[in-house]
Amino acid sequence: MRKKIIAGNWKMNKSFQEGLDLSSEIINMVRDEVHTATQVVLCPPFTHLNAVAGLIGNAVNMSTGAQNCYTETSGAYTGEVSAAILKSVGCSYIIVGHSERRQYFAEKNATLAKKTDAVLANGMNPIYCCGETLDERNSEKHFEVIKSQVSEGLFHLSGEAFGNVVIAYEPVWAIGTGVTASTAQAQEVHAFIRGLVSEKYGIEVANNLTIQYGGSVKPDNAVELFSQPDIDGGLIGGAALQSRSFVDIVKAMN
Ligand code: PEP
């Protein structure tokens, strides 16, 4: 059975105190209401990570994730934060290659491959994002784009290392827009990604891979999306900023 993972990507939102309040609400609701093995990952801004990890404590089904990291371990890289430093504040997951990083910070697959290596070298799980733009989908290039994002960012890994990777399929046209990919569109791409992984690493590795969907997931569309055979969780943006909607999405995952 592969792991089911719901991660909340807060992006650049919430003051420190707001972040602690939101985390406490989510932690209490998850403890009282979530009775499945679903893993819940909170990805606040860097500045909040250590305190959020402290609030989570040793709850087995919850952990923290960062939204990004740098490729190098330490040194004269003003303003950057390394995977090793993130590990030291209690992170278990790091989002790599979110489309906003690709779009606003010009992150390319080759850099993302190095970030993935840094995350894995420090014993954490990368959540590696891929997804096409609207133009790419309209010109039917989405499979090609996703294939190059996944293969160039991840396929240098050994099968063993790949076992610690999570992939998030996030069509760029569905992120923060209120437009969700249809369940059929999402399932089709998830199955395609699993097929690519199977060709490269074999069926067992592919079957164990968690593939999250992201893009305007809300409590009212989550059940249908998560019922698809190749959708193993969600990467949630807007709806993760409110405890009730986020926990309802977690509860939709069975
Ligand atoms: C995201 O930021 O990864 C995301 C999916 O955002 P939203 O849920 O707001 O579309």
PDB file of N, CA, C and O and ligand atoms in Angstrom, residues 9 11 98 100 170 174-176 214-217 235-238, ligand 1:
ATOM      1  N   ASN A   9       0.437  23.812   1.403  1.00  0.00           N
ATOM      2  CA  ASN A   9       1.467  24.773   1.015  1.00  0.00           C
ATOM      3  C   ASN A   9       0.930  26.175   1.301  1.00  0.00           C
ATOM      4  O   ASN A   9       0.086  26.672   0.567  1.00  0.00           O
ATOM      5  N   LYS A  11       2.470  28.915   1.121  1.00  0.00           N
ATOM      6  CA  LYS A  11       3.135  29.945   0.311  1.00  0.00           C
ATOM      7  C   LYS A  11       3.596  31.097   1.228  1.00  0.00           C
ATOM      8  O   LYS A  11       3.931  30.853   2.383  1.00  0.00           O
ATOM      9  N   HIS A  98       8.030  23.796  -7.359  1.00  0.00           N
ATOM     10  CA  HIS A  98       6.655  24.303  -7.484  1.00  0.00           C
ATOM     11  C   HIS A  98       6.597  25.225  -8.710  1.00  0.00           C
ATOM     12  O   HIS A  98       7.576  25.923  -9.008  1.00  0.00           O
ATOM     13  N   GLU A 100       5.424  28.027  -9.139  1.00  0.00           N
ATOM     14  CA  GLU A 100       5.746  29.432  -8.852  1.00  0.00           C
ATOM     15  C   GLU A 100       7.264  29.629  -8.788  1.00  0.00           C
ATOM     16  O   GLU A 100       7.779  30.685  -9.156  1.00  0.00           O
ATOM     17  N   GLU A 170       0.651  19.181 -10.742  1.00  0.00           N
ATOM     18  CA  GLU A 170      -0.096  20.421 -10.551  1.00  0.00           C
ATOM     19  C   GLU A 170      -0.186  21.167 -11.877  1.00  0.00           C
ATOM     20  O   GLU A 170       0.748  21.904 -12.242  1.00  0.00           O
ATOM     21  N   ALA A 174      -4.500  25.340 -13.147  1.00  0.00           N
ATOM     22  CA  ALA A 174      -5.464  25.041 -12.078  1.00  0.00           C
ATOM     23  C   ALA A 174      -5.006  25.573 -10.725  1.00  0.00           C
ATOM     24  O   ALA A 174      -5.740  25.473  -9.744  1.00  0.00           O
ATOM     25  N   ILE A 175      -3.798  26.153 -10.656  1.00  0.00           N
ATOM     26  CA  ILE A 175      -3.277  26.586  -9.350  1.00  0.00           C
ATOM     27  C   ILE A 175      -3.778  27.982  -9.010  1.00  0.00           C
ATOM     28  O   ILE A 175      -3.512  28.941  -9.745  1.00  0.00           O
ATOM     29  N   GLY A 176      -4.525  28.065  -7.926  1.00  0.00           N
ATOM     30  CA  GLY A 176      -5.012  29.353  -7.440  1.00  0.00           C
ATOM     31  C   GLY A 176      -6.039  30.008  -8.341  1.00  0.00           C
ATOM     32  O   GLY A 176      -6.365  31.179  -8.165  1.00  0.00           O
ATOM     33  N   GLY A 214      -2.527  18.590  -7.310  1.00  0.00           N
ATOM     34  CA  GLY A 214      -2.677  19.943  -6.772  1.00  0.00           C
ATOM     35  C   GLY A 214      -3.255  20.875  -7.813  1.00  0.00           C
ATOM     36  O   GLY A 214      -2.932  20.782  -9.012  1.00  0.00           O
ATOM     37  N   GLY A 215      -4.107  21.763  -7.362  1.00  0.00           N
ATOM     38  CA  GLY A 215      -4.715  22.740  -8.271  1.00  0.00           C
ATOM     39  C   GLY A 215      -6.163  22.955  -7.882  1.00  0.00           C
ATOM     40  O   GLY A 215      -7.039  22.201  -8.292  1.00  0.00           O
ATOM     41  N   SER A 216      -6.380  23.968  -7.027  1.00  0.00           N
ATOM     42  CA  SER A 216      -7.740  24.328  -6.601  1.00  0.00           C
ATOM     43  C   SER A 216      -8.515  23.162  -5.989  1.00  0.00           C
ATOM     44  O   SER A 216      -9.714  23.022  -6.215  1.00  0.00           O
ATOM     45  N   VAL A 217      -7.815  22.323  -5.208  1.00  0.00           N
ATOM     46  CA  VAL A 217      -8.530  21.275  -4.465  1.00  0.00           C
ATOM     47  C   VAL A 217      -9.289  21.941  -3.314  1.00  0.00           C
ATOM     48  O   VAL A 217      -8.743  22.787  -2.602  1.00  0.00           O
ATOM     49  N   LEU A 235      -1.663  18.309  -2.894  1.00  0.00           N
ATOM     50  CA  LEU A 235      -0.849  19.454  -2.486  1.00  0.00           C
ATOM     51  C   LEU A 235      -1.809  20.642  -2.550  1.00  0.00           C
ATOM     52  O   LEU A 235      -2.316  20.974  -3.631  1.00  0.00           O
ATOM     53  N   ILE A 236      -2.077  21.214  -1.399  1.00  0.00           N
ATOM     54  CA  ILE A 236      -3.187  22.150  -1.263  1.00  0.00           C
ATOM     55  C   ILE A 236      -2.651  23.554  -0.991  1.00  0.00           C
ATOM     56  O   ILE A 236      -1.860  23.736  -0.057  1.00  0.00           O
ATOM     57  N   GLY A 237      -3.095  24.532  -1.772  1.00  0.00           N
ATOM     58  CA  GLY A 237      -2.666  25.917  -1.550  1.00  0.00           C
ATOM     59  C   GLY A 237      -3.714  26.685  -0.772  1.00  0.00           C
ATOM     60  O   GLY A 237      -3.774  26.622   0.457  1.00  0.00           O
ATOM     61  N   GLY A 238      -4.584  27.391  -1.480  1.00  0.00           N
ATOM     62  CA  GLY A 238      -5.562  28.287  -0.846  1.00  0.00           C
ATOM     63  C   GLY A 238      -6.356  27.639   0.276  1.00  0.00           C
ATOM     64  O   GLY A 238      -6.529  28.235   1.354  1.00  0.00           O
TER      65      GLY A 238
HETATM   66  C1  PEP B   1      -0.381  24.994  -4.829  1.00  0.00           C
HETATM   67  O1  PEP B   1       0.057  26.073  -4.515  1.00  0.00           O
HETATM   68  O2  PEP B   1       0.392  24.033  -4.894  1.00  0.00           O
HETATM   69  C2  PEP B   1      -1.806  24.880  -5.113  1.00  0.00           C
HETATM   70  C3  PEP B   1      -2.250  23.750  -5.589  1.00  0.00           C
HETATM   71  O3  PEP B   1      -2.597  25.985  -4.877  1.00  0.00           O
HETATM   72  P1  PEP B   1      -4.210  26.036  -4.914  1.00  0.00           P
HETATM   73  O4  PEP B   1      -4.701  24.869  -4.114  1.00  0.00           O
HETATM   74  O5  PEP B   1      -4.547  27.353  -4.291  1.00  0.00           O
HETATM   75  O6  PEP B   1      -4.610  25.941  -6.343  1.00  0.00           O
END
